[in-house]
Amino acid sequence: MTETRPTSGVEEFGYKQELRRGMSRTDLLIYGLVFMVPIAPWAIFGVVFNESRGMVPLVYLIGLVAMIFTAVSYAQMSRAFPVAGSVYAYVGRGVHPQLGFLAGWTILLDYLLVPTLLYVFAAESMSGIFPDVPRWVWIVAFLAVNTAVNYIGISFTAIVNRLFLTAEVLFIVIFVVMAVVAIRNGTNGAELSTKPIFNAPEFSPGLVATALSIAVLSFLGFDGIATLSEESKGGRGSAGFAMIGGLVIVAIFFIGQTWLAAMLVPNRTSFTDEEANNAFFSIVASVSNNGWQIAFLAMNALAVGIANAVAAQSATSRLLFSMSRDGRLPRFLAFINRRTQVPERAILLVAGLTLVLGLVFVGQINTIASLVNFGALTAFLLLHVSVVVWFGIKQGSRRYLVHWVGPVIGFAVIAYVLYNAEAAAKIGGLIWLVVGVGVMLYYRARGGGILPEHAAGADPVEVR
């Protein structure tokens, strides 16, 4: 793949280039894939299987169609504003700085809690292998490794991402071979079938609605690519290319794996609650042995607890860095380590918060997940608004499909999912928003609402 030098830098937006541009387009794509976790369906296969009456691949196909509109909107805004703030920068510069702060604040709820959720998930998986080891031990161990990886620098993070993506793809290939052999031999009645894609007797509009909610949330993470825009060396279009490409590739992984897994349990449309929690790993054992089942459990734990969490911590620290250098959060978080060129204090703060939250929320996966979803989806709504306002209204764009129709459809899909979210998630999310309004008013009173290119004598970012 040919890499190009960036056509413009962050200087045009009033910043200095202080983060290291060490990520190629391929690195960004790999980062996005690792963030979305190609083997993500393993952990939730049984639950999604029950909700979809066995049509798990259909769920992910619906998710791809639904989320592609959001990915395209991200791609448009990342090209217009190739800075580290992601939706915070896009809404702030495309619509209004104060609304941008609220967009950043809401997705911060997602980014701060995602690492916590991942560590809790990983600890649960490891406890299945080593039941005598307390879950908090795994959380501390994973957190220490990931903080070290992020602290060393973005180039080392890219290497770790490549290694883990290779390992995940290797396990996917192993599973594909296992499944194909089992289907060919008719193991446990396995047979080639299109029913997992579409089973007319079990299909209903309600199923589509349920599947849409599950599927949209399964693809969260591709947006994290936008936070690395200032560390990309592939030009303005790099982040957008990686987001759309990553979404499509990971969907192919999701659909392929779940289709094969569903064919290995023919004539079933549900699992018991106890079976659902480890359905995929039980399927692996049924076509191989317990040794492979443990290996898949370990790979799942490492992919989530290290690879996915490294990506999440990177994204969170970059968002904090971007908001703090604009004076919207404490400026000490904009501190850049001159040697490693990473937002050192933001990384350490994320690690500290994650440690506390992880120990508090051990065993409470559903609670964390519901709050994560609210933050991401609310920010996505504002993202779509920013596309229409910036391109459609302010720039007078005639690309109606990309700058009008797509964002409106994307907004409608996300609004539907958010409307049907759990009540606890809405309440918790609204409380977080109220706190955000208070923070916004505080920093606005201190002059933090002016974007850097308009601020005379703005405080420089601290670099050691």
Coordinates of C-alpha atoms in Angstrom, one line a residue, residues 48-344:
V48 CA -27.1 -13.0 20.4
F49 CA -28.2 -16.5 19.2
N50 CA -31.1 -16.5 21.6
E51 CA -32.2 -12.9 20.7
S52 CA -32.0 -13.6 17.0
R53 CA -33.6 -17.1 17.0
G54 CA -30.4 -18.5 15.6
M55 CA -29.8 -15.9 12.9
V56 CA -26.6 -14.4 14.4
P57 CA -24.9 -13.6 11.0
L58 CA -28.0 -11.7 10.0
V59 CA -27.6 -9.5 13.2
Y60 CA -24.1 -8.5 12.1
L61 CA -25.1 -7.9 8.5
I62 CA -27.8 -5.6 9.8
G63 CA -25.2 -3.9 12.0
L64 CA -22.9 -3.3 9.1
V65 CA -25.6 -1.7 7.0
A66 CA -26.7 0.5 10.0
M67 CA -23.2 1.6 11.1
I68 CA -21.8 2.3 7.6
F69 CA -23.7 5.7 7.7
T70 CA -21.9 6.7 10.9
A71 CA -18.6 5.6 9.5
V72 CA -19.1 7.7 6.4
S73 CA -20.0 10.7 8.5
Y74 CA -16.8 10.2 10.6
A75 CA -14.8 9.9 7.4
Q76 CA -16.1 13.2 6.1
M77 CA -15.4 15.1 9.3
S78 CA -12.0 13.5 9.8
R79 CA -10.9 14.7 6.4
A80 CA -12.2 18.3 7.1
F81 CA -10.6 18.4 10.6
P82 CA -7.7 15.9 10.9
V83 CA -7.0 16.6 14.6
A84 CA -7.0 14.3 17.6
G85 CA -10.3 15.3 19.2
S86 CA -12.6 13.1 17.1
V87 CA -16.2 14.0 17.6
Y88 CA -15.3 16.7 20.1
A89 CA -13.3 18.5 17.4
Y90 CA -15.8 17.7 14.6
V91 CA -18.9 19.1 16.4
G92 CA -17.0 22.0 18.0
R93 CA -15.5 23.2 14.7
G94 CA -18.4 22.1 12.5
V95 CA -21.3 23.4 14.6
H96 CA -20.3 25.3 17.8
P97 CA -17.5 25.0 20.4
Q98 CA -20.0 24.5 23.3
L99 CA -21.9 21.7 21.6
G100 CA -18.5 20.2 20.7
F101 CA -17.6 20.1 24.4
L102 CA -20.9 18.2 25.1
A103 CA -20.1 15.8 22.3
G104 CA -16.6 15.2 23.7
W105 CA -18.0 14.9 27.2
T106 CA -20.6 12.3 26.2
I107 CA -18.2 10.1 24.3
L108 CA -15.7 10.5 27.1
L109 CA -18.2 8.5 29.2
D110 CA -17.8 5.7 26.5
Y111 CA -14.0 6.0 26.4
L112 CA -13.5 6.1 30.1
L113 CA -15.6 3.1 30.8
V114 CA -14.6 1.0 27.8
P115 CA -11.2 0.0 29.3
T116 CA -13.0 -0.9 32.5
L117 CA -15.5 -3.0 30.7
L118 CA -12.7 -4.8 28.8
Y119 CA -10.8 -5.6 32.0
V120 CA -13.9 -6.9 33.7
F121 CA -14.6 -9.1 30.6
A122 CA -11.0 -10.4 30.5
A123 CA -11.0 -11.1 34.2
E124 CA -14.2 -13.2 33.8
S125 CA -12.6 -15.2 31.0
M126 CA -9.4 -15.8 32.9
S127 CA -11.4 -16.9 36.0
G128 CA -12.8 -19.6 33.8
I129 CA -9.3 -20.9 33.2
F130 CA -7.8 -20.1 36.7
P131 CA -10.8 -20.1 39.1
D132 CA -8.6 -19.8 42.2
V133 CA -7.1 -16.5 41.1
P134 CA -9.1 -13.4 42.2
R135 CA -10.5 -11.4 39.4
W136 CA -8.9 -8.2 40.6
V137 CA -5.5 -9.7 40.1
W138 CA -6.2 -10.0 36.4
I139 CA -7.4 -6.5 36.2
V140 CA -4.3 -5.1 37.8
A141 CA -2.0 -7.3 35.6
F142 CA -3.7 -6.3 32.3
L143 CA -3.8 -2.7 33.3
A144 CA -0.1 -2.6 34.1
V145 CA 0.9 -4.2 30.7
N146 CA -1.4 -1.9 28.7
T147 CA -0.2 1.3 30.4
A148 CA 3.4 0.3 29.7
V149 CA 2.6 -0.3 26.0
N150 CA 0.9 3.1 25.6
Y151 CA 3.6 4.9 27.6
I152 CA 6.4 3.6 25.4
G153 CA 4.9 5.3 22.4
I154 CA 2.6 5.0 19.4
S155 CA 5.1 3.1 17.3
F156 CA 5.4 0.3 19.9
T157 CA 1.6 0.3 20.2
A158 CA 1.3 -0.3 16.5
I159 CA 3.7 -3.3 16.8
V160 CA 1.6 -4.8 19.6
N161 CA -1.6 -4.2 17.5
R162 CA -0.1 -6.1 14.6
L163 CA 1.0 -9.0 16.8
F164 CA -2.4 -9.4 18.4
L165 CA -4.3 -9.0 15.2
T166 CA -2.1 -11.8 13.7
A167 CA -2.9 -14.0 16.6
E168 CA -6.7 -13.4 16.4
V169 CA -6.7 -14.1 12.7
L170 CA -4.8 -17.3 13.3
F171 CA -7.4 -18.5 15.7
I172 CA -10.2 -17.5 13.3
V173 CA -8.5 -19.7 10.7
I174 CA -8.2 -22.6 13.1
F175 CA -11.9 -22.3 13.9
V176 CA -12.8 -22.1 10.2
V177 CA -10.8 -25.3 9.6
M178 CA -12.5 -27.0 12.5
A179 CA -15.9 -26.0 11.5
V180 CA -15.5 -26.9 7.8
V181 CA -14.2 -30.4 8.7
A182 CA -17.1 -30.9 11.2
I183 CA -19.7 -29.8 8.6
R184 CA -18.2 -32.0 6.0
N185 CA -18.2 -35.0 8.4
G186 CA -21.7 -34.1 9.8
T187 CA -20.3 -34.0 13.3
N188 CA -23.2 -33.7 15.8
G189 CA -25.5 -33.3 12.8
A190 CA -23.7 -30.2 11.5
E191 CA -24.6 -29.3 7.9
L192 CA -24.3 -26.6 5.3
S193 CA -27.3 -24.3 5.7
T194 CA -28.4 -20.7 4.9
K195 CA -30.9 -20.7 7.8
P196 CA -28.4 -18.7 10.1
I197 CA -28.5 -16.0 7.5
F198 CA -32.3 -16.0 7.1
N199 CA -34.8 -18.4 8.5
A200 CA -38.3 -17.4 7.3
P201 CA -40.4 -19.2 10.0
E202 CA -38.4 -17.5 12.8
F203 CA -38.1 -14.1 11.2
S204 CA -40.2 -11.1 12.4
P205 CA -40.0 -7.3 12.3
G206 CA -39.5 -7.4 16.1
L207 CA -36.4 -9.6 15.6
V208 CA -35.0 -7.0 13.2
A209 CA -35.5 -4.3 15.8
T210 CA -33.8 -6.4 18.5
A211 CA -31.0 -7.4 16.2
L212 CA -30.4 -3.7 15.2
S213 CA -29.8 -2.7 18.9
I214 CA -27.4 -5.6 19.4
A215 CA -25.6 -5.2 16.1
V216 CA -25.0 -1.4 16.3
L217 CA -23.5 -1.8 19.8
S218 CA -21.2 -4.6 18.6
F219 CA -19.4 -2.3 16.2
L220 CA -18.5 0.4 18.7
G221 CA -14.7 1.1 18.5
F222 CA -14.1 2.0 14.9
D223 CA -14.6 5.7 15.9
G224 CA -11.4 5.5 18.0
I225 CA -9.4 5.7 14.8
A226 CA -10.3 9.3 14.6
T227 CA -8.4 10.1 17.8
L228 CA -5.1 9.2 16.1
S229 CA -5.5 11.6 13.3
E230 CA -2.5 13.7 14.5
E231 CA -0.4 10.6 14.6
S232 CA -1.2 9.5 11.1
K233 CA 1.4 9.9 8.3
G234 CA -1.0 8.9 5.4
G235 CA -2.8 12.2 4.7
R236 CA -6.2 13.6 5.5
G237 CA -8.1 10.6 4.1
S238 CA -6.3 8.0 6.2
A239 CA -8.6 8.0 9.2
G240 CA -11.7 7.8 7.1
F241 CA -10.2 5.0 4.9
A242 CA -9.4 3.0 8.1
M243 CA -12.8 3.5 9.7
I244 CA -14.8 2.4 6.7
G245 CA -12.4 -0.3 5.7
G246 CA -12.1 -1.6 9.3
L247 CA -15.9 -1.7 9.7
V248 CA -16.4 -3.8 6.5
I249 CA -13.5 -6.2 7.3
V250 CA -14.5 -6.8 10.9
A251 CA -18.1 -7.4 9.7
I252 CA -16.9 -10.1 7.3
F253 CA -15.1 -11.7 10.2
F254 CA -18.2 -11.5 12.4
I255 CA -20.6 -12.9 9.8
G256 CA -18.3 -15.7 8.7
Q257 CA -17.5 -17.0 12.2
T258 CA -21.1 -16.9 13.5
W259 CA -22.5 -18.5 10.3
L260 CA -20.1 -21.4 10.8
A261 CA -20.8 -21.6 14.5
A262 CA -24.5 -21.6 13.9
M263 CA -24.2 -24.5 11.4
L264 CA -22.5 -26.6 14.1
V265 CA -25.7 -26.5 16.2
P266 CA -28.4 -27.3 13.7
N267 CA -32.1 -27.4 14.6
R268 CA -31.5 -25.1 17.5
T269 CA -32.9 -21.6 18.0
S270 CA -31.9 -21.0 21.6
F271 CA -29.6 -22.0 24.5
T272 CA -30.4 -22.1 28.1
D273 CA -29.2 -19.1 30.2
E274 CA -26.4 -21.2 31.6
E275 CA -25.4 -22.5 28.1
A276 CA -25.5 -19.1 26.5
N277 CA -22.7 -17.6 28.5
N278 CA -20.1 -20.0 27.0
A279 CA -22.0 -21.2 23.9
F280 CA -19.2 -20.5 21.4
F281 CA -16.5 -22.2 23.5
S282 CA -18.7 -25.2 24.1
I283 CA -19.1 -25.5 20.3
V284 CA -15.4 -25.4 19.9
A285 CA -15.0 -28.3 22.4
S286 CA -17.7 -30.3 20.7
V287 CA -15.8 -30.3 17.4
S288 CA -12.3 -30.6 18.9
N289 CA -11.4 -31.1 22.6
N290 CA -11.2 -29.3 25.9
G291 CA -7.6 -28.3 25.2
W292 CA -8.7 -26.2 22.3
Q293 CA -11.6 -24.8 24.3
I294 CA -9.2 -23.5 26.9
A295 CA -6.9 -22.1 24.2
F296 CA -9.8 -20.2 22.7
L297 CA -10.8 -18.9 26.1
A298 CA -7.3 -17.6 26.7
M299 CA -7.1 -16.0 23.3
N300 CA -10.4 -14.2 24.0
A301 CA -9.1 -12.9 27.3
L302 CA -5.8 -11.7 25.9
A303 CA -7.5 -10.1 22.9
V304 CA -9.9 -8.2 25.1
G305 CA -7.7 -7.6 28.1
I306 CA -4.6 -6.5 26.3
A307 CA -5.1 -5.7 22.5
N308 CA -8.5 -4.2 22.8
A309 CA -7.8 -2.4 26.0
V310 CA -4.5 -0.9 24.6
A311 CA -6.5 0.6 21.8
A312 CA -9.1 1.9 24.1
Q313 CA -6.6 3.5 26.5
S314 CA -4.9 5.2 23.5
A315 CA -8.2 6.7 22.2
T316 CA -9.2 7.9 25.7
S317 CA -5.9 9.6 26.4
R318 CA -5.9 11.4 23.0
L319 CA -9.4 12.7 23.6
L320 CA -8.4 14.0 27.1
F321 CA -5.3 15.5 25.5
S322 CA -7.3 17.3 22.8
M323 CA -9.9 18.7 25.2
S324 CA -7.4 19.8 27.8
R325 CA -5.1 21.7 25.3
D326 CA -8.2 23.7 24.3
G327 CA -8.7 24.6 27.9
R328 CA -11.9 22.6 28.2
L329 CA -10.4 20.3 30.8
P330 CA -7.4 20.8 33.2
R331 CA -4.4 21.8 31.1
F332 CA -2.0 19.5 32.9
L333 CA -3.6 16.7 30.9
A334 CA -2.1 18.2 27.7
F335 CA 1.4 17.4 28.9
I336 CA 3.5 15.7 26.2
N337 CA 6.5 13.6 27.0
R338 CA 9.2 14.9 24.6
R339 CA 11.0 11.6 24.3
T340 CA 8.0 9.3 23.6
Q341 CA 5.7 12.0 22.2
V342 CA 2.7 10.7 24.0
P343 CA 0.2 12.5 26.3
E344 CA 1.8 11.1 29.4

